Coordinates of C-alpha atoms in Angstrom, one line a residue:
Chain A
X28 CA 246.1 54.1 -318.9
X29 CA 243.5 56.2 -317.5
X30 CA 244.4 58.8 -314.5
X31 CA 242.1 61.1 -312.1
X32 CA 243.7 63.6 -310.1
X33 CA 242.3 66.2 -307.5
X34 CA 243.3 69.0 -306.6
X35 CA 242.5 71.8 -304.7
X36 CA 242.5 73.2 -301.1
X37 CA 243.0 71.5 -297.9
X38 CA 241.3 73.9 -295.3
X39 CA 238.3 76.1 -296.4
X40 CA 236.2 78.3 -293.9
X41 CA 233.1 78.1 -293.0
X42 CA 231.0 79.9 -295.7
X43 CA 233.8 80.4 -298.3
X44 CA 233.2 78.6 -301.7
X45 CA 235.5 75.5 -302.1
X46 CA 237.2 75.0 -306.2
X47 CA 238.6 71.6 -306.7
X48 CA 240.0 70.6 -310.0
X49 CA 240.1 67.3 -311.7
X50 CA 242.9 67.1 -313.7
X51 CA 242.8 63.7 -316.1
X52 CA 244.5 61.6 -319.2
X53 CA 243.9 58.5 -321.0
X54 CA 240.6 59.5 -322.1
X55 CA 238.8 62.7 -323.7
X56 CA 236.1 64.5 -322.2
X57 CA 234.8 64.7 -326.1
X58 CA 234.5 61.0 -326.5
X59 CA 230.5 60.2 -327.1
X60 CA 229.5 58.5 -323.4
X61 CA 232.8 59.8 -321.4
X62 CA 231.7 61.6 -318.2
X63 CA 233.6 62.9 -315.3
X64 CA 232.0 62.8 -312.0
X65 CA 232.3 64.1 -307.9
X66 CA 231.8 61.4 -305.0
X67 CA 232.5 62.6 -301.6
X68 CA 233.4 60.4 -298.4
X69 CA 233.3 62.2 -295.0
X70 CA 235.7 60.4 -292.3
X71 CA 234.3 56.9 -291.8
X72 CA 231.0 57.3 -293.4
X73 CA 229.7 56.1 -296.8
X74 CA 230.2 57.3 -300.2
X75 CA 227.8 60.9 -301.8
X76 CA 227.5 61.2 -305.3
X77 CA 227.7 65.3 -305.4
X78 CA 228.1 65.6 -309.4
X79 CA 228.0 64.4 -313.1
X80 CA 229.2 66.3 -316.2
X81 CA 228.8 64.2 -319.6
X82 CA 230.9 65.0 -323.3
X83 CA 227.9 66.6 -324.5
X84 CA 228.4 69.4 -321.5
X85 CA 225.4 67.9 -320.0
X86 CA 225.6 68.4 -316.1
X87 CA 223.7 66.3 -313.3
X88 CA 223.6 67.0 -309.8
X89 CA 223.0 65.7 -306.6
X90 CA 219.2 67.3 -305.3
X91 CA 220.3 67.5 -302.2
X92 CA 223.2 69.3 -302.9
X93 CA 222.0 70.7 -306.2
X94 CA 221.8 74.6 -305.6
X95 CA 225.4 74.9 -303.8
X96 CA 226.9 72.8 -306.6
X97 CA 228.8 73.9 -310.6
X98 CA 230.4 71.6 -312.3
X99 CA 232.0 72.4 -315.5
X100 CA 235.0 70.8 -318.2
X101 CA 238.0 72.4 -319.9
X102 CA 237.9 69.6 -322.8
X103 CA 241.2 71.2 -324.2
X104 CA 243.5 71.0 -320.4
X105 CA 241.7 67.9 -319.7
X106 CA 240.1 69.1 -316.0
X107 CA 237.1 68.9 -314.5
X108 CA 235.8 72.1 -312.0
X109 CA 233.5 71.7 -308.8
X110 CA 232.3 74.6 -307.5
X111 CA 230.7 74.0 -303.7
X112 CA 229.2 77.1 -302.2
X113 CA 228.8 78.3 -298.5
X114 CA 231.0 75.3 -297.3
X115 CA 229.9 74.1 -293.7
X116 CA 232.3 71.5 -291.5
X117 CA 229.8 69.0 -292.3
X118 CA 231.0 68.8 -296.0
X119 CA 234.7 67.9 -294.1
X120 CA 235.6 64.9 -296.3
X121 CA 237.4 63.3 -298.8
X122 CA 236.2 64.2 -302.5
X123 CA 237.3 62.2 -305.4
X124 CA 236.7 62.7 -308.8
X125 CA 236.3 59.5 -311.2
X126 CA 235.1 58.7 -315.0
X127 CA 231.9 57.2 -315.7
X128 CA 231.1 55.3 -318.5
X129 CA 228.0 57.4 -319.8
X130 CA 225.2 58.7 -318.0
X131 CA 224.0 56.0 -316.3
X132 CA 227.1 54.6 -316.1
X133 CA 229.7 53.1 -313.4
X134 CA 232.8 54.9 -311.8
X135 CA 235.3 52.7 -313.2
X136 CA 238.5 54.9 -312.5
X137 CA 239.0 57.0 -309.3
X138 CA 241.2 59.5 -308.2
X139 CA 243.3 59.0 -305.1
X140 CA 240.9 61.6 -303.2
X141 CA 241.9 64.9 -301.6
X142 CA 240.7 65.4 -297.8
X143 CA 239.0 69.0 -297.4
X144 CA 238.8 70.2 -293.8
X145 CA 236.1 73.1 -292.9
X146 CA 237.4 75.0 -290.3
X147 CA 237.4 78.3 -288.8
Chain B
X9 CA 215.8 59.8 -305.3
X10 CA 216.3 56.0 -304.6
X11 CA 217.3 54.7 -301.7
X12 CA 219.7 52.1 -301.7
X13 CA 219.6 49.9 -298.0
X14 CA 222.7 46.9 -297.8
X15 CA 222.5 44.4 -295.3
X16 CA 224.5 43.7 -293.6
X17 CA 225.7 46.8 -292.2
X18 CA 229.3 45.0 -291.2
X19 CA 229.6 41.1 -290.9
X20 CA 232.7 38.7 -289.9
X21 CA 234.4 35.9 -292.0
X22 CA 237.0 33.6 -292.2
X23 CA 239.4 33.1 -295.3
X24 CA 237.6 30.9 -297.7
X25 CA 234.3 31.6 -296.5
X26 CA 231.5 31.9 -298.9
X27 CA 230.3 35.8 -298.6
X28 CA 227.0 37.6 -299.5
X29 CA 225.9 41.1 -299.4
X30 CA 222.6 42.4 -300.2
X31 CA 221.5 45.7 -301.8
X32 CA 217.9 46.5 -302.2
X33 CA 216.8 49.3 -304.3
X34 CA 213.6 51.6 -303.2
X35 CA 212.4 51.0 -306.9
X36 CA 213.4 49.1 -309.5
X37 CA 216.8 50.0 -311.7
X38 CA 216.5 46.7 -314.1
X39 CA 220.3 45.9 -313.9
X40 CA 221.9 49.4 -313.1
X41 CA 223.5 48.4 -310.3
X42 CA 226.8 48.4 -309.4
X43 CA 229.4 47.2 -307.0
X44 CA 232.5 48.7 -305.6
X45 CA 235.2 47.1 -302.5
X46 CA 237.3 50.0 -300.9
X47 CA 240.1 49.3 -298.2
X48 CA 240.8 51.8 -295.4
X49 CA 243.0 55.2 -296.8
X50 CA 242.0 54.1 -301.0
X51 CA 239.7 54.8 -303.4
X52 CA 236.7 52.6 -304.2
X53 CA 237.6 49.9 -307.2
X54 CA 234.6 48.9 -309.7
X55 CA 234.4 45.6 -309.0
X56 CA 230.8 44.4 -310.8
X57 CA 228.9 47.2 -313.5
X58 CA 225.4 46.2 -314.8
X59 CA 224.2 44.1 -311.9
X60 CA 226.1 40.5 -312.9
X61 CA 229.2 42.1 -315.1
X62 CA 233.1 41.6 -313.4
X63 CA 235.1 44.5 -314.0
X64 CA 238.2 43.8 -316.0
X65 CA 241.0 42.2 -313.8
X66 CA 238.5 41.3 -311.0
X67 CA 239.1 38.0 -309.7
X68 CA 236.1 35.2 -310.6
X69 CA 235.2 34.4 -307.0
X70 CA 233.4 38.2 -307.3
X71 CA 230.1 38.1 -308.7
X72 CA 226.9 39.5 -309.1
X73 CA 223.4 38.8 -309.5
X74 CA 219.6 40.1 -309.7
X75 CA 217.4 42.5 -311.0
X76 CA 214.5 45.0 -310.3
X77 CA 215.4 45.9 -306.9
X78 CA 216.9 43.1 -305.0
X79 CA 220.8 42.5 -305.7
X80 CA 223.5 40.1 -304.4
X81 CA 227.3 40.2 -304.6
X82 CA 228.7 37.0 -303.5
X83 CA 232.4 36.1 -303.0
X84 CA 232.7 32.7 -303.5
X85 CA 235.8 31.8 -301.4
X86 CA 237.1 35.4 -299.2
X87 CA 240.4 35.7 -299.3
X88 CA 242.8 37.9 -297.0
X89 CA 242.9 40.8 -299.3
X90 CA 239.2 40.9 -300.0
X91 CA 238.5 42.4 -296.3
X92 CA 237.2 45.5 -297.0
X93 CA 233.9 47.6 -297.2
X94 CA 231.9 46.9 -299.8
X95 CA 229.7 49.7 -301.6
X96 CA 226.5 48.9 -304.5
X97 CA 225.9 52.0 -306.5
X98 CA 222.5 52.5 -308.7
X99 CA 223.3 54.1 -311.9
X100 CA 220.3 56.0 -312.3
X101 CA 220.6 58.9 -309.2
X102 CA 223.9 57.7 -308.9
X103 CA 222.9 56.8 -305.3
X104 CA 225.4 54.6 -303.1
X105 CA 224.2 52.2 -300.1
X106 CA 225.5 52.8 -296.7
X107 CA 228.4 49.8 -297.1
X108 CA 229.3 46.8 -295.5
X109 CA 232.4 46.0 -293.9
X110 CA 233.6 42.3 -294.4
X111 CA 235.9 41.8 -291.2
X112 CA 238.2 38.8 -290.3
X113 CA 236.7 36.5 -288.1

């Protein structure tokens, strides 16, 4: 059975660097075509793709979003990192991480989500 | 990066209505579309991958067509628990379309 969850802060301030984790089983992040990816949702808007990392280490981002934005794996604790810089209360959402199967894949398992609040 | 537009942007059914959406892509993405149904507080489900393929444990009445850059999901008969807000997804930017929510009529 495969499992996503995030985790991370619920409050940042404007400016500060948000770090939420991915932490996943049921699959390996070493598996040929296994990716991890970031989708945000802010309150009753649509879905954002924000990032992409594939087994090979291979990262994909957003281009919107692309120079505030790391994403990085720890194959051997089974987590995925996203690094968002110079955080502004218009990146208030919900951010899930999911798998993808490959590249140009679908999101075919989610994570419940974790609400991140900008605020001063 | 493509743009993906769905139309409608919200419509209203009845249970055992037949239900369309639309998703058109700004260029074409063969079959790399996808669709996803997400209900208030939850995270999105796959429910079609590859433009016409129904996610394992997805009910038949789902399903998906087209190619290029013109897409359809279609529920053949809604029922209660399928009012929701419906996302497609192109695989190739990984771009989503703005949703539509299927409400009760």
């Amino acid at each position: 059975q495969v499992t996503l969850r995030e985790s991370g802060p619920a409050l940042v301030k404007p400016t500060q660097t948000l770090t939420l984790t991915c932490t996943f089983s049921g699959f390996s992040l070493s598996t040929s075509g296994m990716c991890v990816g970031w989708i945000r949702q802010p309150p009753g808007k649509a879905l954002e793709w924000l990032a992409l990392i594939d087994w090979d280490d291979d990262k994909y981002y957003s281009t919107s979003l692309k120079t505030r934005l790391t994403i990085s794996k720890d194959t051997s604790k089974n987590q995925v990192v996203l690094l968002m810089t110079n955080m502004d209360p218009v990146d208030t959402a919900t951010y899930y991480c999911a798998r993808s199967r490959g590249v140009a894949g679908d999101f075919d398992s989610w994570g419940q989500g974790t609400l991140v609040t900008v605020s001063s | 990066d493509i743009q993906m537009t769905q139309s409608p942007s919200s419509l209203s059914a009845s249970v055992g209505d037949r239900v369309t959406i639309t998703c058109r892509a700004s260029q074409s993405i063969s079959t790399y579309l996808n669709w996803y149904q997400q209900k208030p507080g939850k995270a999105p489900k796959l429910l079609i991958f590859a433009a016409s393929s129904l996610q394992s444990g997805v009910p038949s009445r789902f399903s998906g067509s087209g190619s290029g850059t013109d897409f359809t999901l279609t529920i053949s008969s809604l029922q209660p628990e399928d009012f929701a807000t419906y996302y497609c997804q192109e695989s190739y930017s990984r771009t989503f379309g703005q949703g539509t929510k299927v409400e009760i009529k």
